[in-house]
Amino acid sequence: MKKGLRFRWEMRGGGALQPEESFEKKSFEQGRRSASFCLLKNGKIPPRPGRRFSGQPVPLGGTADGFSKDKVYFKKQEVIPMAKYVYLFSEGNGKMRELLGGKGANLAEMTGLGMPVPQGFTVTTEACTRYYEDDKKIAPEIEEEIFKYLKTLEEIAGKTFGSVENPLLVSVRSGARASMPGMMDTILNLGLNDEVVVGFAKLTNNERFAYDSYRRFIQMFSDVVMELPKHNFELIIDEMKEKKGVKQDTELDAGDLKEMVKRFKAFYREQKGEEFPQNPRVQLMEAVKAVFRSWDNPRAIYYRRMNDIPSSWGTAVNVQMMVFGNSGEQSGTGVAFSRNPATGEKKLYGEYLLNAQGEDVVAGIRTPLTIDTLKEQMPEIYDQFVEIVAKLEDHYRDMQDMEFTIENRKLFMLQTRNGKRTAAAAIKIAVDLVNEGMIDKKQAVLMIEPKTLDALLHPQFDAAALKKAKPIGTALPASPGAACGKVVFNAEDAVKFAEKGDKVILVRLETSPEDIEGMHVSQGILTVRGGMTSHAAVVARGMGTCCVSGCGDIVIDEEKKVFTLGGREFHEGDFISLDGSTGNIYGEAIPTVDASLSGDFGTIMSWTDEFRKMGVRTNADTPRDARQAKAFGAEGIGLCRTEHMFFDGDRIKAVREMICSKTVEQRKTALAKLLPMQRGDFEELYEALEGSPVTIRFLDPPLHEFVPHTEPEMRDLAGEMGLSYEEVKAIIDGLHEFNPMMGHRGCRLAVSYPEIAEMQTQAVIEAAINTQKKHPDWKVVPEIMIPLVGEIKELQFVKKTVVATADKLIADAGMDMHYKVGTMIEIPRAALTADEIAKDAEFFSFGTNDLTQMTFGFSRDDAGKFLNYYYDNKIYESDPFARLDQTGVGKLVDMACKLGRQTRPDIKLGICGEHGGDPSTIEFCYKTGLTYVSCSPFRVPIARLAAAQASIKYPR
Amino acid sequence: MKKGLRFRWEMRGGGALQPEESFEKKSFEQGRRSASFCLLKNGKIPPRPGRRFSGQPVPLGGTADGFSKDKVYFKKQEVIPMAKYVYLFSEGNGKMRELLGGKGANLAEMTGLGMPVPQGFTVTTEACTRYYEDDKKIAPEIEEEIFKYLKTLEEIAGKTFGSVENPLLVSVRSGARASMPGMMDTILNLGLNDEVVVGFAKLTNNERFAYDSYRRFIQMFSDVVMELPKHNFELIIDEMKEKKGVKQDTELDAGDLKEMVKRFKAFYREQKGEEFPQNPRVQLMEAVKAVFRSWDNPRAIYYRRMNDIPSSWGTAVNVQMMVFGNSGEQSGTGVAFSRNPATGEKKLYGEYLLNAQGEDVVAGIRTPLTIDTLKEQMPEIYDQFVEIVAKLEDHYRDMQDMEFTIENRKLFMLQTRNGKRTAAAAIKIAVDLVNEGMIDKKQAVLMIEPKTLDALLHPQFDAAALKKAKPIGTALPASPGAACGKVVFNAEDAVKFAEKGDKVILVRLETSPEDIEGMHVSQGILTVRGGMTSHAAVVARGMGTCCVSGCGDIVIDEEKKVFTLGGREFHEGDFISLDGSTGNIYGEAIPTVDASLSGDFGTIMSWTDEFRKMGVRTNADTPRDARQAKAFGAEGIGLCRTEHMFFDGDRIKAVREMICSKTVEQRKTALAKLLPMQRGDFEELYEALEGSPVTIRFLDPPLHEFVPHTEPEMRDLAGEMGLSYEEVKAIIDGLHEFNPMMGHRGCRLAVSYPEIAEMQTQAVIEAAINTQKKHPDWKVVPEIMIPLVGEIKELQFVKKTVVATADKLIADAGMDMHYKVGTMIEIPRAALTADEIAKDAEFFSFGTNDLTQMTFGFSRDDAGKFLNYYYDNKIYESDPFARLDQTGVGKLVDMACKLGRQTRPDIKLGICGEHGGDPSTIEFCYKTGLTYVSCSPFRVPIARLAAAQASIKYPR
């Protein structure tokens, strides 16, 4: 390939579509590269600002490139200038997030705003993608470009990289398009070596500082680039402190640090069999590569999976001139939020450490000072900072999360970004910003990440129980909410306990990115060290998990799995409770109560309803759930699973009697016992919903779920049924299935035993009649849903029973009552033949749990055995049971909607799988034209918000 | 509704399409009626001869009728003449089979040809459909029409229905579009009552004959219309014969028969609580209804399901003037084939009984005379008959199956149809007709029902074993083939034994339509009574099942389940063997050997290859199967299931060692033991196929299929593996799955354990290299198939290992060898994303077994529990595992083909599910554009024939 010139395929994609523009996405491969583009159905190219190249539409005549003949794609074959892989901060701007990553784009933006930013350059996310395409190698042309820009940076700084006299030192930091806190790795003070450090000490006239910088560099480089864990170096530091009888790193003097550098290097040599790299250019390229590599480390993959970030995005690398917060007591480093990230309060909120560098504050090694103290210590710096904060907030129209460094009483901004916040804070900030006239209601609604509401919707402590409880300790309220669970001492145990169904509290000296999975499954996190911006606190808030941090009173032995607090000893499995809003720690289990919508939360939710165009219902089987969901704004029940009502006391007896029946008559007798109970349940549901629609799904699970499987239980059952043990055993053995997921269940039960559908219809209709009589002003319209239909004739068969039963009851009651009969679409064949099925189904409800299982051909119960291999190998990037697979399952959903509407234009379309509460799925449902989504009661507000956001983003 | 006028929806459909005309089928509903029509994509209406009405295309502007806006359908709303529901024989012709049924159309055709046919009329299949639409009622307008035509018939006959002086008696017989032998019911002598019989006796001057006719009528009417089983009446007859000391019915005199009528009527009154109906008009309408009803009896439903006949077709009813074969010794009735239906020999072949009526011959109650005897008894009738036969065969250009009656030495033709025949006969007749210049090769190929070839392909007796065996009896060779199995005495037991996996021979006094399911599962059928045209013989030939009939030497007690023959006693479960070609019966199990293609069979098969445009491969895992398939004409292996090679002696040990491995290294060591065995297997397969392509599927089943599950076996395994029992148990327990069908299997195993794919690749490629070296003139192109892919990245992941391994081996061997990597399409998601998958798959092979399971959402292993309810309720009309569900699963197959070709126009498309050997599926595969079908070795000739027929029917 000719130097400086590249041959490229060029394509268009993304961009804001007009509402009436449907579009299709296509992707192709050329050699190792693959890309996707999108083409409007009207033949137009969607607008996309900021693209550097554009292609001409070329009708593809042949098939040589693997496309069908009637498609058009965009191709640019002429030789075009080589892509630019490196940007100076002064060349970029805040909109170039995709290319420069969030950190890089914001550094460029701040540079543009004239703020004090140490200059540098960004290696683009495209370089990262290219690195992976090129089998994890940095192409020579990119390396060349980096050093070209390094030269420019030297000119800007007036310093020289690798020079002994006036060395340029740089930081190398990752920066992906989306913020991934704690997941990526950073290297500071790069450019130091045995010679440079001597010159640096001379130049700064501060030998202690120079060697402190060098030892930090060795530590970070070894850890991040060479995979020699930091921990090893910490042991050396601890050894030296002990020997000298001091507690703080700052108490070590220049001589100690020189000795430390020596020991670090010796340890490095011993471990790696070679000297610590002395060539700064090698250091730089290795660091860049390490950042690229870190994009694909397991923690990053896990985080992306949790947050739906595609692995194709890649990370940028920021190479920035160092400024030094560790150059003495006139220096420092800190982080701050323009508003309180836990409560949303409009008050500068932050922490800093003097004579410290980089990660010291967030790593939680020393407990930092609050930003207010800075006002006393360096008032002019504080004032300058406050001014910058105001400017940034005004510029970004959002709460900012900033990093700063003070070098010899000079302020530098190292980063700004829209700050992570708790759900409560997000809500307060959004409402405040509207009140302040900074944003409008739509922007406010869009500002809140729906998933985070979860934290507000989870139970809080029961007030009465809390009154009686006495905290055994208190620490920083790092992430709000209440939690109660069994103590575990490491992430692995947390996962193990959680898999058994235990609720756990993770108690750690401090957390680190390795702990992320364990943190995710925990109810709450308690740390001994670290402040409000420590790793534990930031990550917990992001997850909406309760966290209390920095509890220095705790004496912990993680190895022995024991800690003491308030004079008591706690072992693995003991219960404790945490209050993330007060910081209180309780040495007991405290019961919790439900949350409610009020105040700013209520305000935001009322705004969502102004914009929302899709209904939100709930999946509820009990009046309690139904009332909770109603309180959360559910507009009806989208799925009532009748079988959940079959397990209580007398009911399960009747159910088992039905199962053991040998004749239709016996079965009817048993069903007659269930009838009044079911009718009562439905009446309660209608009452709870106050006339809103209730979709009742008929019996779905295989019958073996209702019978006992151990000998003593079977003997008991035999006694109750007046049968011999052998008879009962034969019946139960006969119910065994090889693949119960695909067995005798759903409408197949009603086909075999129409009397079950008859009884359930009777219960539904009688309950509706009774409710209607009691509340003449309500309009009760029962919706009967037949599950697991795969063929129109199945539905027709069951519907016949339903209609015959219902019509007679309604006629007998002399009522004018309407009811609907619809079906779940949860079998691929139902989606494929939805035009047929819509002839008899008045509504579809997508059962995306089963539809996902069958479309993927794997059972959720068994997938655990192999899904981790899939995540590890990046075959799946998200859990298809949490986030609807739009490519495959979504295609079936879309097809079913189109076919269904073709037959019955006014068909009601809903979703009642667990995906119904997932924001990305909700957006998909809105785009696909669903009438409503249905989700668990606690996800109703999330669904309302997500649905509103979809309506705003894609106006119809 | 105005009398004589009807408001009808009118639609177009079916018809011969031109090859380039793709079409789509639509259906709609209007009230209770539903219909489907078809519309060419080019907007034209497909031609369809013989339609009585035509509509104008009306673009549908709105959506009021439930259609999408961009569709066009045909609608005729003006008032049009009332449909004609009744046709005189002289009004119809042989092409009107859809409307008149086969029997009615052929009676009309024979009438047109001037043959001696007792005249009558046909009530159409549309009347039957209408009957079901009208909730099983005959509309007054249809009843009126029937009596109008009855009047016409009276005029033709010169007799009056219900008249005492000169009564018209009629037969009422069913006649569906497709011949359904023995499934439908017939009533003779209708029109007799207590008064008419007296006049009839006077008129015929034959009181015995008149009362014989009357008692037969009462018997048949009671059985067919009133559901009083014939058996009850037979008991009365037996009683009377015993009392009189005679053996044959014919020995009873007029007085006896008068008495019999009295007793029959008394019995009827006693049973039904009312008199036997005396009004001939009521008799007629009840009989017509009974025929309509019989269309939906369980036997008919079962037969239709077995033969893929849609229930929407309905049956016609033929009302025909009676002629009497029972009016004395100058009368008789018989059936005949124009050629031998068992062998195809060109020689008139038939049987008759003198002084007998209707069902007497085929029911096997008396043993009939051969047709040759007629030559002596009534030479002039014989000659006339031979002349008619020749004329009919020449007219229909096919072997004819005819019914005739002789009334006082006058011949009447009651039916002709293309005769059912054995596969051997079908082949001989087809080849002979070509040689006789009657038909061409294409017609010959189309003439043979592919499924019937099965009979020729099943094993015959081992010649050596047969030599040693001595028959214990011999009877009529009613349906060819050899059979060996355990004796059972009724259809129910046959089913029970067969379900356990036992091969059975059904031994019966005589068979009846109730036995059909039991006959279907039997290897062979042996009857004591009945000739070559008895129920047992006809049905067995249709099924391709071996049958020996009319073995009068047998003394049987069906109740006690014992029979004696040749001085030996046989009980249920004893082994016997039958030779359906010689009629020999053996009192022992005789081993069988494979069939081969030769003679006329070979000729036909060579003709199929002249027309066939789609490849036929085989599913074979052993060299023996591969050789057999090759001999049957397979052009390659479409599916080699490698796991079937894992069970032999040492292999299973190595497999278990692999499963119990705790590290990758241990697993590799175990796999290394399997490598030479797998390589050897593949070498043998390549040898057997002589260079034809071999598609090898990688390990598919879940690992728990390879391990023991009982404690002693697990202890043995622990010993072998050097592990504790507890360790082995833990490993095996860990393999348990809730839904193994959807568990850790297929490519999921290779994702978890890439070393398995690596070993299998090595075995495949090394075997190919060795074979190529040995046979430099062959071109060995290994095809590696990755199972259970649902996502392109899965395939990419496994393919990486395959390609790396294969390329290295080929390079090391210094060969220029090509290989292909493809995938099964057996997961719905794979079909939905086939455009993506085709990027990395060089071929698709549709695994329609799993694809059917997942598309329907039911497990084949469990579906047995509910499928019968589905068949009983007509929800499914055929077994979706035997015949591809073209509506749902077929839609996915079609979609995958289109998407696959879009990405990779030259992609190879095959099918390797069991459907690959099903003729209707093969036709679908041809139309969908598949490259080949692959089926079990014994179905290869069937697939070749079916593929040839598809090519002829739908020329490209």
PDB file of C-alpha atoms in Angstrom, chain A residues 26-29 34 63 65-68 71 311 733-745 747-749 751-753 788 790-791 793-794 796-797 827-836 839-840 853-863 865-866 869-870 873-877 885 887-889 891-892 895 899 901-905, chain B residues 26-29 63-68 71 311 733-745 747-749 751-753 788 790-791 793-794 796-797 827-836 839-840 853-863 865-866 869-870 873-877 885 887-889 891-892 895 899 901-905:
ATOM      1  CA  LYS A  26     -27.036  -3.908   5.810  1.00  0.00           C
ATOM      2  CA  SER A  27     -23.590  -5.027   6.562  1.00  0.00           C
ATOM      3  CA  PHE A  28     -20.804  -6.463   4.509  1.00  0.00           C
ATOM      4  CA  GLU A  29     -17.341  -7.705   4.749  1.00  0.00           C
ATOM      5  CA  SER A  34     -16.645  -5.487   8.188  1.00  0.00           C
ATOM      6  CA  THR A  63     -22.905 -10.508  -7.352  1.00  0.00           C
ATOM      7  CA  ASP A  65     -19.173  -8.897  -3.733  1.00  0.00           C
ATOM      8  CA  GLY A  66     -21.785 -11.130  -2.254  1.00  0.00           C
ATOM      9  CA  PHE A  67     -24.757  -8.828  -2.426  1.00  0.00           C
ATOM     10  CA  SER A  68     -28.084  -9.461  -4.001  1.00  0.00           C
ATOM     11  CA  LYS A  71     -29.631  -3.763  -3.542  1.00  0.00           C
ATOM     12  CA  SER A 311     -17.222  -4.187  21.494  1.00  0.00           C
ATOM     13  CA  ASP A 733     -43.911 -40.972  36.398  1.00  0.00           C
ATOM     14  CA  GLY A 734     -46.200 -40.655  33.403  1.00  0.00           C
ATOM     15  CA  LEU A 735     -45.894 -36.904  33.633  1.00  0.00           C
ATOM     16  CA  HIS A 736     -42.111 -37.027  33.316  1.00  0.00           C
ATOM     17  CA  GLU A 737     -40.803 -35.195  30.295  1.00  0.00           C
ATOM     18  CA  PHE A 738     -37.440 -35.176  28.590  1.00  0.00           C
ATOM     19  CA  ASN A 739     -37.707 -31.524  27.646  1.00  0.00           C
ATOM     20  CA  PRO A 740     -40.430 -30.002  29.802  1.00  0.00           C
ATOM     21  CA  MET A 741     -39.880 -26.611  28.194  1.00  0.00           C
ATOM     22  CA  MET A 742     -41.146 -28.109  24.969  1.00  0.00           C
ATOM     23  CA  GLY A 743     -43.574 -30.563  26.434  1.00  0.00           C
ATOM     24  CA  HIS A 744     -47.185 -30.903  27.424  1.00  0.00           C
ATOM     25  CA  ARG A 745     -47.937 -27.376  28.561  1.00  0.00           C
ATOM     26  CA  CYS A 747     -52.615 -24.544  25.246  1.00  0.00           C
ATOM     27  CA  ARG A 748     -51.617 -28.169  24.753  1.00  0.00           C
ATOM     28  CA  LEU A 749     -53.120 -28.804  28.185  1.00  0.00           C
ATOM     29  CA  VAL A 751     -56.404 -29.250  23.942  1.00  0.00           C
ATOM     30  CA  SER A 752     -56.064 -32.436  26.010  1.00  0.00           C
ATOM     31  CA  TYR A 753     -58.326 -31.294  28.835  1.00  0.00           C
ATOM     32  CA  LEU A 788     -48.085 -21.433  23.613  1.00  0.00           C
ATOM     33  CA  GLY A 790     -48.138 -22.429  17.381  1.00  0.00           C
ATOM     34  CA  GLU A 791     -50.946 -23.152  14.962  1.00  0.00           C
ATOM     35  CA  LYS A 793     -56.251 -24.512  14.802  1.00  0.00           C
ATOM     36  CA  GLU A 794     -54.973 -24.878  18.356  1.00  0.00           C
ATOM     37  CA  GLN A 796     -59.530 -22.103  17.376  1.00  0.00           C
ATOM     38  CA  PHE A 797     -60.023 -25.310  19.324  1.00  0.00           C
ATOM     39  CA  ILE A 827     -43.396 -20.082  19.652  1.00  0.00           C
ATOM     40  CA  PRO A 828     -41.480 -19.254  16.472  1.00  0.00           C
ATOM     41  CA  ARG A 829     -44.198 -20.847  14.378  1.00  0.00           C
ATOM     42  CA  ALA A 830     -46.782 -18.497  15.861  1.00  0.00           C
ATOM     43  CA  ALA A 831     -44.748 -15.531  14.714  1.00  0.00           C
ATOM     44  CA  LEU A 832     -44.233 -17.074  11.288  1.00  0.00           C
ATOM     45  CA  THR A 833     -47.944 -17.708  10.828  1.00  0.00           C
ATOM     46  CA  ALA A 834     -49.202 -14.620  12.664  1.00  0.00           C
ATOM     47  CA  ASP A 835     -51.388 -13.629   9.716  1.00  0.00           C
ATOM     48  CA  GLU A 836     -53.324 -16.851  10.193  1.00  0.00           C
ATOM     49  CA  LYS A 839     -57.831 -14.306  12.303  1.00  0.00           C
ATOM     50  CA  ASP A 840     -58.857 -15.634  15.694  1.00  0.00           C
ATOM     51  CA  GLN A 853     -35.382 -19.820  24.175  1.00  0.00           C
ATOM     52  CA  MET A 854     -36.881 -21.384  21.092  1.00  0.00           C
ATOM     53  CA  THR A 855     -35.416 -18.980  18.576  1.00  0.00           C
ATOM     54  CA  PHE A 856     -31.956 -19.502  20.000  1.00  0.00           C
ATOM     55  CA  GLY A 857     -32.625 -23.147  20.677  1.00  0.00           C
ATOM     56  CA  PHE A 858     -31.381 -23.039  24.184  1.00  0.00           C
ATOM     57  CA  SER A 859     -33.012 -23.560  27.500  1.00  0.00           C
ATOM     58  CA  ARG A 860     -32.574 -20.841  30.042  1.00  0.00           C
ATOM     59  CA  ASP A 861     -32.223 -23.415  32.788  1.00  0.00           C
ATOM     60  CA  ASP A 862     -29.302 -25.031  31.047  1.00  0.00           C
ATOM     61  CA  ALA A 863     -27.633 -22.151  29.262  1.00  0.00           C
ATOM     62  CA  LYS A 865     -23.385 -24.120  31.589  1.00  0.00           C
ATOM     63  CA  PHE A 866     -22.123 -22.636  28.392  1.00  0.00           C
ATOM     64  CA  TYR A 869     -17.818 -19.408  27.245  1.00  0.00           C
ATOM     65  CA  TYR A 870     -19.939 -17.310  24.922  1.00  0.00           C
ATOM     66  CA  ASN A 873     -15.279 -15.431  23.458  1.00  0.00           C
ATOM     67  CA  LYS A 874     -17.432 -12.423  22.664  1.00  0.00           C
ATOM     68  CA  ILE A 875     -19.954 -14.587  20.811  1.00  0.00           C
ATOM     69  CA  TYR A 876     -22.720 -12.941  22.783  1.00  0.00           C
ATOM     70  CA  GLU A 877     -22.212  -9.458  24.125  1.00  0.00           C
ATOM     71  CA  ASP A 885     -32.042 -10.018  20.633  1.00  0.00           C
ATOM     72  CA  THR A 887     -31.436  -9.357  15.138  1.00  0.00           C
ATOM     73  CA  GLY A 888     -33.070 -12.756  15.504  1.00  0.00           C
ATOM     74  CA  VAL A 889     -35.923 -12.748  17.993  1.00  0.00           C
ATOM     75  CA  LYS A 891     -37.057 -10.146  13.465  1.00  0.00           C
ATOM     76  CA  LEU A 892     -39.742 -12.636  14.452  1.00  0.00           C
ATOM     77  CA  MET A 895     -42.668 -10.136  11.318  1.00  0.00           C
ATOM     78  CA  LEU A 899     -48.471 -10.160   9.568  1.00  0.00           C
ATOM     79  CA  ARG A 901     -51.809  -6.150  11.385  1.00  0.00           C
ATOM     80  CA  GLN A 902     -52.168  -7.333   7.803  1.00  0.00           C
ATOM     81  CA  THR A 903     -55.041  -9.565   8.868  1.00  0.00           C
ATOM     82  CA  ARG A 904     -56.397  -7.408  11.679  1.00  0.00           C
ATOM     83  CA  PRO A 905     -55.308  -3.773  11.388  1.00  0.00           C
TER      84      PRO A 905
ATOM     85  CA  LYS B  26     -53.732 -16.109   0.500  1.00  0.00           C
ATOM     86  CA  SER B  27     -56.721 -17.138   2.435  1.00  0.00           C
ATOM     87  CA  PHE B  28     -59.569 -15.348   4.067  1.00  0.00           C
ATOM     88  CA  GLU B  29     -62.640 -15.942   6.024  1.00  0.00           C
ATOM     89  CA  THR B  63     -58.659  -2.643   5.286  1.00  0.00           C
ATOM     90  CA  ALA B  64     -62.179  -3.437   6.264  1.00  0.00           C
ATOM     91  CA  ASP B  65     -61.918  -7.054   5.212  1.00  0.00           C
ATOM     92  CA  GLY B  66     -58.717  -7.673   7.013  1.00  0.00           C
ATOM     93  CA  PHE B  67     -56.316  -7.525   4.115  1.00  0.00           C
ATOM     94  CA  SER B  68     -53.311  -5.322   3.721  1.00  0.00           C
ATOM     95  CA  LYS B  71     -52.861  -6.737  -1.993  1.00  0.00           C
ATOM     96  CA  SER B 311     -59.997 -32.936   5.453  1.00  0.00           C
ATOM     97  CA  ASP B 733     -24.567 -34.989  37.896  1.00  0.00           C
ATOM     98  CA  GLY B 734     -23.042 -31.790  36.598  1.00  0.00           C
ATOM     99  CA  LEU B 735     -23.951 -32.862  33.082  1.00  0.00           C
ATOM    100  CA  HIS B 736     -27.647 -33.169  33.908  1.00  0.00           C
ATOM    101  CA  GLU B 737     -29.843 -30.860  31.908  1.00  0.00           C
ATOM    102  CA  PHE B 738     -33.444 -29.793  32.301  1.00  0.00           C
ATOM    103  CA  ASN B 739     -34.009 -29.602  28.570  1.00  0.00           C
ATOM    104  CA  PRO B 740     -31.203 -31.533  26.922  1.00  0.00           C
ATOM    105  CA  MET B 741     -32.629 -30.801  23.489  1.00  0.00           C
ATOM    106  CA  MET B 742     -31.827 -27.156  24.088  1.00  0.00           C
ATOM    107  CA  GLY B 743     -28.771 -27.623  26.192  1.00  0.00           C
ATOM    108  CA  HIS B 744     -25.028 -27.904  25.956  1.00  0.00           C
ATOM    109  CA  ARG B 745     -24.663 -29.606  22.599  1.00  0.00           C
ATOM    110  CA  CYS B 747     -21.339 -26.217  18.321  1.00  0.00           C
ATOM    111  CA  ARG B 748     -21.792 -25.156  21.927  1.00  0.00           C
ATOM    112  CA  LEU B 749     -19.520 -28.076  22.830  1.00  0.00           C
ATOM    113  CA  VAL B 751     -17.158 -23.340  21.835  1.00  0.00           C
ATOM    114  CA  SER B 752     -16.518 -24.722  25.332  1.00  0.00           C
ATOM    115  CA  TYR B 753     -13.954 -27.293  24.245  1.00  0.00           C
ATOM    116  CA  LEU B 788     -26.595 -26.068  15.998  1.00  0.00           C
ATOM    117  CA  GLY B 790     -27.632 -19.845  15.849  1.00  0.00           C
ATOM    118  CA  GLU B 791     -25.312 -16.886  15.571  1.00  0.00           C
ATOM    119  CA  LYS B 793     -20.011 -15.558  15.724  1.00  0.00           C
ATOM    120  CA  GLU B 794     -20.442 -19.116  16.969  1.00  0.00           C
ATOM    121  CA  GLN B 796     -16.726 -17.980  13.174  1.00  0.00           C
ATOM    122  CA  PHE B 797     -15.311 -19.108  16.483  1.00  0.00           C
ATOM    123  CA  ILE B 827     -32.156 -23.326  15.002  1.00  0.00           C
ATOM    124  CA  PRO B 828     -34.793 -20.748  14.041  1.00  0.00           C
ATOM    125  CA  ARG B 829     -32.325 -17.952  14.653  1.00  0.00           C
ATOM    126  CA  ALA B 830     -29.947 -19.441  12.119  1.00  0.00           C
ATOM    127  CA  ALA B 831     -32.642 -19.294   9.463  1.00  0.00           C
ATOM    128  CA  LEU B 832     -33.584 -15.760  10.464  1.00  0.00           C
ATOM    129  CA  THR B 833     -29.994 -14.562  10.225  1.00  0.00           C
ATOM    130  CA  ALA B 834     -28.923 -16.762   7.318  1.00  0.00           C
ATOM    131  CA  ASP B 835     -27.595 -13.768   5.390  1.00  0.00           C
ATOM    132  CA  GLU B 836     -25.093 -13.228   8.169  1.00  0.00           C
ATOM    133  CA  LYS B 839     -20.733 -15.040   5.135  1.00  0.00           C
ATOM    134  CA  ASP B 840     -18.833 -17.843   6.796  1.00  0.00           C
ATOM    135  CA  GLN B 853     -38.982 -29.085  17.188  1.00  0.00           C
ATOM    136  CA  MET B 854     -37.901 -25.545  17.848  1.00  0.00           C
ATOM    137  CA  THR B 855     -40.229 -23.882  15.395  1.00  0.00           C
ATOM    138  CA  PHE B 856     -43.196 -25.730  16.880  1.00  0.00           C
ATOM    139  CA  GLY B 857     -41.772 -25.510  20.355  1.00  0.00           C
ATOM    140  CA  PHE B 858     -42.269 -29.125  21.115  1.00  0.00           C
ATOM    141  CA  SER B 859     -39.923 -31.917  21.853  1.00  0.00           C
ATOM    142  CA  ARG B 860     -40.278 -35.007  19.758  1.00  0.00           C
ATOM    143  CA  ASP B 861     -39.606 -37.179  22.771  1.00  0.00           C
ATOM    144  CA  ASP B 862     -42.511 -35.661  24.652  1.00  0.00           C
ATOM    145  CA  ALA B 863     -44.972 -34.835  21.909  1.00  0.00           C
ATOM    146  CA  LYS B 865     -48.257 -37.394  25.099  1.00  0.00           C
ATOM    147  CA  PHE B 866     -50.372 -34.835  23.352  1.00  0.00           C
ATOM    148  CA  TYR B 869     -55.314 -35.142  20.961  1.00  0.00           C
ATOM    149  CA  TYR B 870     -54.081 -32.995  18.105  1.00  0.00           C
ATOM    150  CA  ASN B 873     -59.219 -32.776  17.022  1.00  0.00           C
ATOM    151  CA  LYS B 874     -57.834 -32.285  13.527  1.00  0.00           C
ATOM    152  CA  ILE B 875     -55.424 -29.608  14.751  1.00  0.00           C
ATOM    153  CA  TYR B 876     -52.637 -31.376  12.943  1.00  0.00           C
ATOM    154  CA  GLU B 877     -53.460 -33.496   9.941  1.00  0.00           C
ATOM    155  CA  ASP B 885     -44.605 -28.309   7.829  1.00  0.00           C
ATOM    156  CA  THR B 887     -46.431 -23.257   6.377  1.00  0.00           C
ATOM    157  CA  GLY B 888     -44.198 -22.611   9.352  1.00  0.00           C
ATOM    158  CA  VAL B 889     -40.938 -24.531   9.191  1.00  0.00           C
ATOM    159  CA  LYS B 891     -41.225 -20.513   5.666  1.00  0.00           C
ATOM    160  CA  LEU B 892     -38.015 -20.499   7.683  1.00  0.00           C
ATOM    161  CA  MET B 895     -36.281 -17.506   4.110  1.00  0.00           C
ATOM    162  CA  LEU B 899     -31.035 -14.851   2.637  1.00  0.00           C
ATOM    163  CA  ARG B 901     -28.139 -16.873  -1.622  1.00  0.00           C
ATOM    164  CA  GLN B 902     -28.324 -13.101  -1.180  1.00  0.00           C
ATOM    165  CA  THR B 903     -24.953 -13.183   0.567  1.00  0.00           C
ATOM    166  CA  ARG B 904     -23.446 -16.120  -1.289  1.00  0.00           C
ATOM    167  CA  PRO B 905     -25.164 -16.776  -4.612  1.00  0.00           C
TER     168      PRO B 905
END
